[in-house]
Amino acid sequence: MAVTSQQIAELAGVSRGTVDRALHNRGRVNPDVAARILKIAEELGYRPNANGQALVRSRQGMRLGVILQSAETPTMQDVAVGVRQAAGPLENAGVTVDLREVQGRDTGRVLREMDALTQAGAAGLAIASNNTPDLIERIDWLHDRGVPVVTLNTDAPDSRRICFVGMDNYRAGQTAAGLVKEMLPAGGVVFPIAGHVNNGAHNSRLRGFLDTLDAEDGSIRLLPFQPCFDREDYAHEITQHILRENPSLSCIYITSNGQQGACRAIEEERRRGRVRVVAYDLNEPNRRLLQNGALSFVLDQMAFEQGSLSLQILYQYLVSGQQPEQELLYTGILIRTRYNIAGELRASGSPD
């Protein structure tokens, strides 16, 4: 990982501002302190961030790119609201934020949007990614050319992205498993529905859930999971089939979009109240399903904050060379029920 001015400041026992003045001859610095800073920088092989240095001199004309996959889903719409809110103050300062929304999971389209944004002069990108070889290679290629990438919502952990902003999805799956155990103390039959096979977030939530229940006493019987590809009609059809074949079904666990379709099938099959449903994200459709009792609980990943925070991190990195506090910046795993959402603000900021 590249050496930062903050690391030099800590080693030299001075502020980051002093380091900046010494390295770039801006303002007065005690000669002995300046010499110590320059020696540390040389020994560590410090190289100023070229984009950041140019942008410090003139922020006018800075362009940042954001690419969101599965943009049609309510969760990613909340992420987009967060991006747009964070973009407002930046655009007032002369920074252009270019948001590209991709329908579904489409690596080829994401790669084309990455190319289009960098060719248009984007100094950095925030991407709802996936850990596919093509995307990893492109993120690494951009890193080597001084274009940093922040991943959000879904990660590319094998790449050289500067950080990930999103839920710890494996732990979220474990959390869901623990709650389902509490909800079904006598055991029962549970059916998992996943989203896209190449969505690392969905798969991590599924693995965390299955691993945890497999390690338990066996009172819960797990049916084989099925993917719904974030589509409500697929989730409806899959759920309807499972309900008819499993009259003792106790619970459905959904790692992705699809909860509206699943709840509709349960209603149509007159199994409301007998089949619990566990899902993710406090978006508007899920809020309504919680309020009317169709969902038992949701695990909220703070989608709005993912959008706003990732853009802020990217901007600070480019302008000042400020490294993210951690490589993995996890948003919360918030347990939402019909009883603790009254009075909450929507992602758009408007009250209920």
XYZ file of C-alpha atoms in Angstrom:
352
model
C 0.000 0.000 0.000
C 1.243 3.506 -0.857
C 2.809 5.572 1.906
C 0.662 8.525 2.964
C 1.475 11.947 4.391
C -0.417 10.927 7.539
C 1.983 8.021 8.109
C 4.966 10.330 7.658
C 3.398 12.797 10.109
C 2.994 10.093 12.746
C 6.605 8.942 12.358
C 7.918 12.510 12.446
C 5.716 13.507 15.388
C 4.150 16.442 13.542
C 0.820 17.304 11.919
C -0.088 16.280 8.407
C -0.223 19.973 7.482
C 3.424 20.372 8.513
C 4.336 17.378 6.363
C 2.506 18.886 3.403
C 4.309 22.216 3.804
C 7.699 20.533 4.102
C 7.244 18.215 1.140
C 5.893 20.909 -1.169
C 7.689 23.983 0.178
C 4.472 25.678 1.243
C 4.999 28.057 4.140
C 7.568 28.093 6.920
C 8.748 24.891 8.596
C 11.590 24.576 11.113
C 14.621 23.466 9.019
C 15.423 20.574 11.357
C 11.806 19.362 11.251
C 11.713 19.713 7.461
C 14.919 17.710 7.129
C 13.503 14.946 9.339
C 10.298 14.815 7.299
C 12.169 14.659 3.986
C 14.455 11.907 5.302
C 11.489 9.801 6.456
C 9.698 10.361 3.145
C 12.780 9.298 1.179
C 13.342 6.186 3.300
C 9.702 5.115 2.878
C 9.685 5.797 -0.852
C 6.885 8.355 -0.584
C 5.423 9.522 -3.889
C 2.792 12.278 -3.909
C -0.593 11.318 -5.347
C -0.444 12.972 -8.763
C -4.198 13.416 -9.030
C -4.439 14.773 -5.529
C -1.654 17.302 -6.034
C -3.221 18.635 -9.205
C -6.635 18.836 -7.616
C -5.371 20.641 -4.525
C -4.132 23.372 -6.856
C -7.454 23.525 -8.705
C -10.568 21.566 -7.779
C -12.485 23.132 -10.622
C -12.981 20.517 -13.306
C -12.578 17.476 -11.028
C -14.713 14.573 -12.190
C -15.669 11.562 -10.068
C -17.451 8.506 -11.438
C -19.936 6.242 -9.645
C -21.235 2.968 -11.110
C -24.122 1.116 -9.477
C -25.184 -2.375 -10.554
C -28.717 -3.704 -9.978
C -29.810 -0.073 -10.089
C -33.443 -1.080 -10.526
C -33.676 -2.557 -7.014
C -35.015 -0.498 -4.073
C -31.765 -0.966 -2.142
C -29.575 0.407 -4.912
C -32.021 3.257 -5.413
C -31.347 4.186 -1.781
C -27.597 3.954 -2.472
C -28.111 6.310 -5.423
C -29.933 8.806 -3.172
C -26.895 8.781 -0.873
C -24.575 9.407 -3.819
C -26.673 12.316 -5.044
C -26.864 13.912 -1.617
C -23.076 13.728 -1.161
C -22.608 15.028 -4.710
C -24.522 18.256 -4.017
C -21.855 20.079 -1.962
C -19.102 18.767 -4.239
C -20.821 20.052 -7.349
C -21.287 23.441 -5.688
C -17.481 23.505 -5.343
C -16.991 22.770 -9.043
C -16.689 18.974 -8.860
C -18.640 16.893 -11.372
C -20.113 13.615 -10.100
C -21.088 11.308 -12.954
C -23.459 8.545 -11.778
C -23.954 5.573 -14.104
C -26.730 3.108 -13.236
C -26.537 -0.427 -14.635
C -29.603 -2.668 -14.767
C -28.940 -6.119 -13.302
C -25.488 -7.633 -12.810
C -23.566 -6.935 -15.996
C -19.765 -7.051 -15.785
C -19.345 -6.140 -19.453
C -21.469 -3.025 -19.050
C -19.583 -2.039 -15.884
C -16.256 -2.361 -17.725
C -17.556 -0.176 -20.551
C -18.770 2.448 -18.091
C -15.383 2.396 -16.314
C -13.665 3.029 -19.640
C -16.105 5.781 -20.590
C -15.700 7.565 -17.263
C -11.900 7.446 -17.240
C -11.763 8.565 -20.877
C -13.981 11.494 -19.863
C -11.378 12.436 -17.247
C -12.694 10.843 -14.051
C -9.958 11.058 -11.411
C -11.469 8.252 -9.314
C -14.326 5.764 -9.317
C -16.756 4.327 -6.768
C -18.202 1.022 -7.973
C -20.775 -1.493 -6.795
C -18.509 -4.254 -7.988
C -18.164 -8.020 -8.025
C -15.071 -10.168 -7.622
C -14.783 -11.341 -11.231
C -11.359 -11.616 -12.926
C -12.140 -8.950 -15.547
C -13.184 -6.368 -12.960
C -10.254 -7.168 -10.681
C -7.852 -6.709 -13.583
C -9.425 -3.377 -14.581
C -9.403 -2.008 -11.024
C -5.729 -2.973 -10.669
C -4.946 -1.400 -14.051
C -6.564 1.860 -12.966
C -4.747 1.785 -9.606
C -1.404 1.526 -11.390
C -2.304 4.613 -13.403
C -3.255 6.714 -10.402
C -7.038 6.325 -10.635
C -8.262 5.038 -7.251
C -11.341 2.852 -6.914
C -13.629 2.517 -3.897
C -15.985 -0.460 -3.928
C -19.372 -0.134 -2.259
C -22.250 -2.449 -1.404
C -20.524 -5.377 -3.151
C -16.774 -5.832 -2.958
C -13.867 -6.954 -5.135
C -11.595 -8.108 -2.273
C -8.927 -9.567 -4.555
C -8.383 -6.225 -6.286
C -6.304 -3.181 -5.346
C -9.310 -1.002 -4.539
C -8.460 1.460 -1.772
C -11.353 0.320 0.440
C -14.796 -1.272 0.586
C -17.862 0.459 2.053
C -20.732 -1.854 2.913
C -22.174 -4.517 5.170
C -20.159 -7.410 6.587
C -22.394 -9.775 4.680
C -21.113 -13.057 6.121
C -21.729 -11.814 9.670
C -25.137 -10.563 8.574
C -25.965 -14.087 7.404
C -24.816 -15.440 10.760
C -26.977 -12.853 12.526
C -29.998 -13.865 10.481
C -29.390 -17.532 11.315
C -29.250 -16.773 15.023
C -32.503 -14.835 14.868
C -34.236 -17.577 12.891
C -33.170 -20.072 15.582
C -34.739 -17.860 18.223
C -37.853 -17.418 16.098
C -38.234 -21.198 15.615
C -37.313 -22.693 19.003
C -38.940 -26.017 18.115
C -37.188 -26.143 14.744
C -38.762 -26.165 11.310
C -38.204 -26.128 7.561
C -36.400 -23.091 6.102
C -36.072 -22.184 2.426
C -33.243 -19.792 1.342
C -33.579 -17.604 -1.751
C -30.434 -15.950 -3.129
C -29.992 -13.287 -5.811
C -27.322 -13.367 -8.494
C -24.685 -16.100 -8.545
C -21.962 -13.492 -9.179
C -23.068 -11.147 -6.400
C -20.565 -11.560 -3.584
C -22.832 -9.860 -1.045
C -25.744 -12.220 -1.690
C -23.481 -15.260 -1.612
C -21.769 -14.190 1.629
C -25.146 -13.716 3.327
C -26.144 -17.181 2.166
C -22.885 -18.811 3.329
C -23.023 -17.142 6.730
C -26.595 -18.317 7.189
C -25.997 -21.901 6.045
C -22.703 -22.307 7.901
C -24.262 -21.157 11.160
C -27.326 -23.362 10.926
C -25.236 -26.362 9.826
C -23.247 -25.954 13.032
C -26.389 -26.022 15.174
C -28.234 -29.040 16.602
C -30.114 -29.959 13.444
C -33.604 -28.947 14.562
C -33.895 -26.753 11.468
C -34.077 -28.482 8.092
C -32.729 -26.431 5.212
C -34.132 -26.825 1.721
C -31.725 -26.299 -1.203
C -31.430 -22.607 -2.019
C -32.594 -21.194 -5.332
C -31.590 -17.947 -7.089
C -34.214 -15.388 -8.096
C -31.801 -12.964 -9.856
C -33.266 -9.993 -7.942
C -36.582 -10.457 -9.772
C -39.900 -10.318 -7.960
C -41.675 -12.493 -10.548
C -39.039 -15.227 -10.206
C -39.230 -15.052 -6.399
C -43.025 -15.313 -6.584
C -42.931 -18.377 -8.827
C -40.201 -20.111 -6.803
C -41.989 -19.449 -3.505
C -45.328 -20.620 -4.834
C -43.772 -23.921 -5.957
C -41.954 -24.445 -2.641
C -45.079 -23.694 -0.596
C -47.122 -26.241 -2.503
C -44.462 -28.931 -2.151
C -43.695 -28.215 1.535
C -46.835 -27.803 3.644
C -44.681 -27.669 6.799
C -42.496 -24.797 5.593
C -41.728 -22.468 8.523
C -39.560 -19.661 7.144
C -38.133 -18.120 3.964
C -34.746 -16.387 4.094
C -34.071 -13.974 1.217
C -30.561 -12.599 0.678
C -31.503 -10.261 -2.179
C -34.419 -8.491 -3.793
C -37.495 -10.699 -4.218
C -39.271 -10.344 -0.892
C -42.343 -8.691 -2.431
C -42.843 -11.644 -4.766
C -42.304 -14.150 -1.963
C -44.765 -12.389 0.355
C -47.361 -12.205 -2.420
C -47.081 -15.967 -2.990
C -47.511 -16.623 0.739
C -50.630 -14.437 0.751
C -52.076 -16.167 -2.313
C -51.453 -19.614 -0.809
C -53.125 -18.502 2.441
C -50.046 -19.205 4.508
C -49.779 -15.722 6.022
C -48.772 -15.977 9.681
C -47.565 -19.564 9.342
C -44.540 -18.878 7.125
C -42.115 -16.260 8.402
C -40.040 -14.166 5.988
C -36.597 -12.707 6.730
C -35.078 -10.183 4.296
C -32.582 -7.329 3.942
C -32.780 -3.527 3.859
C -35.192 -0.952 5.213
C -36.274 0.377 1.831
C -39.798 1.616 1.189
C -41.288 -1.695 -0.054
C -39.812 -3.530 2.947
C -41.044 -0.839 5.311
C -44.598 -1.484 4.110
C -44.151 -5.263 4.362
C -42.877 -4.899 7.923
C -45.727 -2.636 8.907
C -48.392 -5.036 7.639
C -46.695 -8.085 9.188
C -45.676 -9.820 5.942
C -41.991 -9.612 6.934
C -40.833 -10.769 10.365
C -37.694 -8.634 10.344
C -35.098 -7.175 7.999
C -31.364 -6.702 8.406
C -30.613 -3.164 7.292
C -27.198 -2.384 5.767
C -27.567 1.430 5.702
C -27.638 1.682 1.909
C -27.966 5.467 1.873
C -24.790 5.833 3.944
C -22.911 3.492 1.604
C -23.559 5.843 -1.297
C -22.668 9.053 0.507
C -19.638 7.747 2.425
C -17.952 6.089 -0.551
C -18.063 9.325 -2.548
C -16.718 11.370 0.377
C -13.836 8.922 0.904
C -12.903 9.037 -2.773
C -12.926 12.834 -2.818
C -10.783 13.164 0.320
C -8.298 10.615 -0.986
C -7.827 12.539 -4.229
C -7.709 16.007 -2.728
C -5.533 15.435 0.317
C -4.148 11.924 -0.034
C -6.171 10.952 3.039
C -6.262 7.170 3.291
C -9.468 5.488 4.487
C -9.339 4.621 8.176
C -9.653 0.919 7.316
C -9.650 -1.232 4.220
C -13.071 -2.622 5.155
C -15.451 0.114 6.283
C -18.465 -1.844 7.429
C -21.829 -0.168 7.749
C -24.191 -1.501 10.392
C -26.180 -4.716 10.664
C -29.363 -3.168 12.022
C -32.253 -5.422 13.020
C -35.529 -3.801 11.966
C -39.007 -4.938 12.986
C -42.436 -3.353 12.698
C -41.926 -2.027 16.237
C -38.724 -0.005 15.745
C -39.273 1.810 12.442
C -41.925 4.326 13.511
C -40.632 7.863 13.086
C -37.534 6.766 11.139
C -36.489 8.992 8.269
C -36.515 7.641 4.769
C -33.259 7.646 2.796
C -34.477 10.735 0.937
C -34.603 12.589 4.242
C -38.373 13.080 4.301
C -40.341 12.053 7.400
C -42.993 9.328 7.493
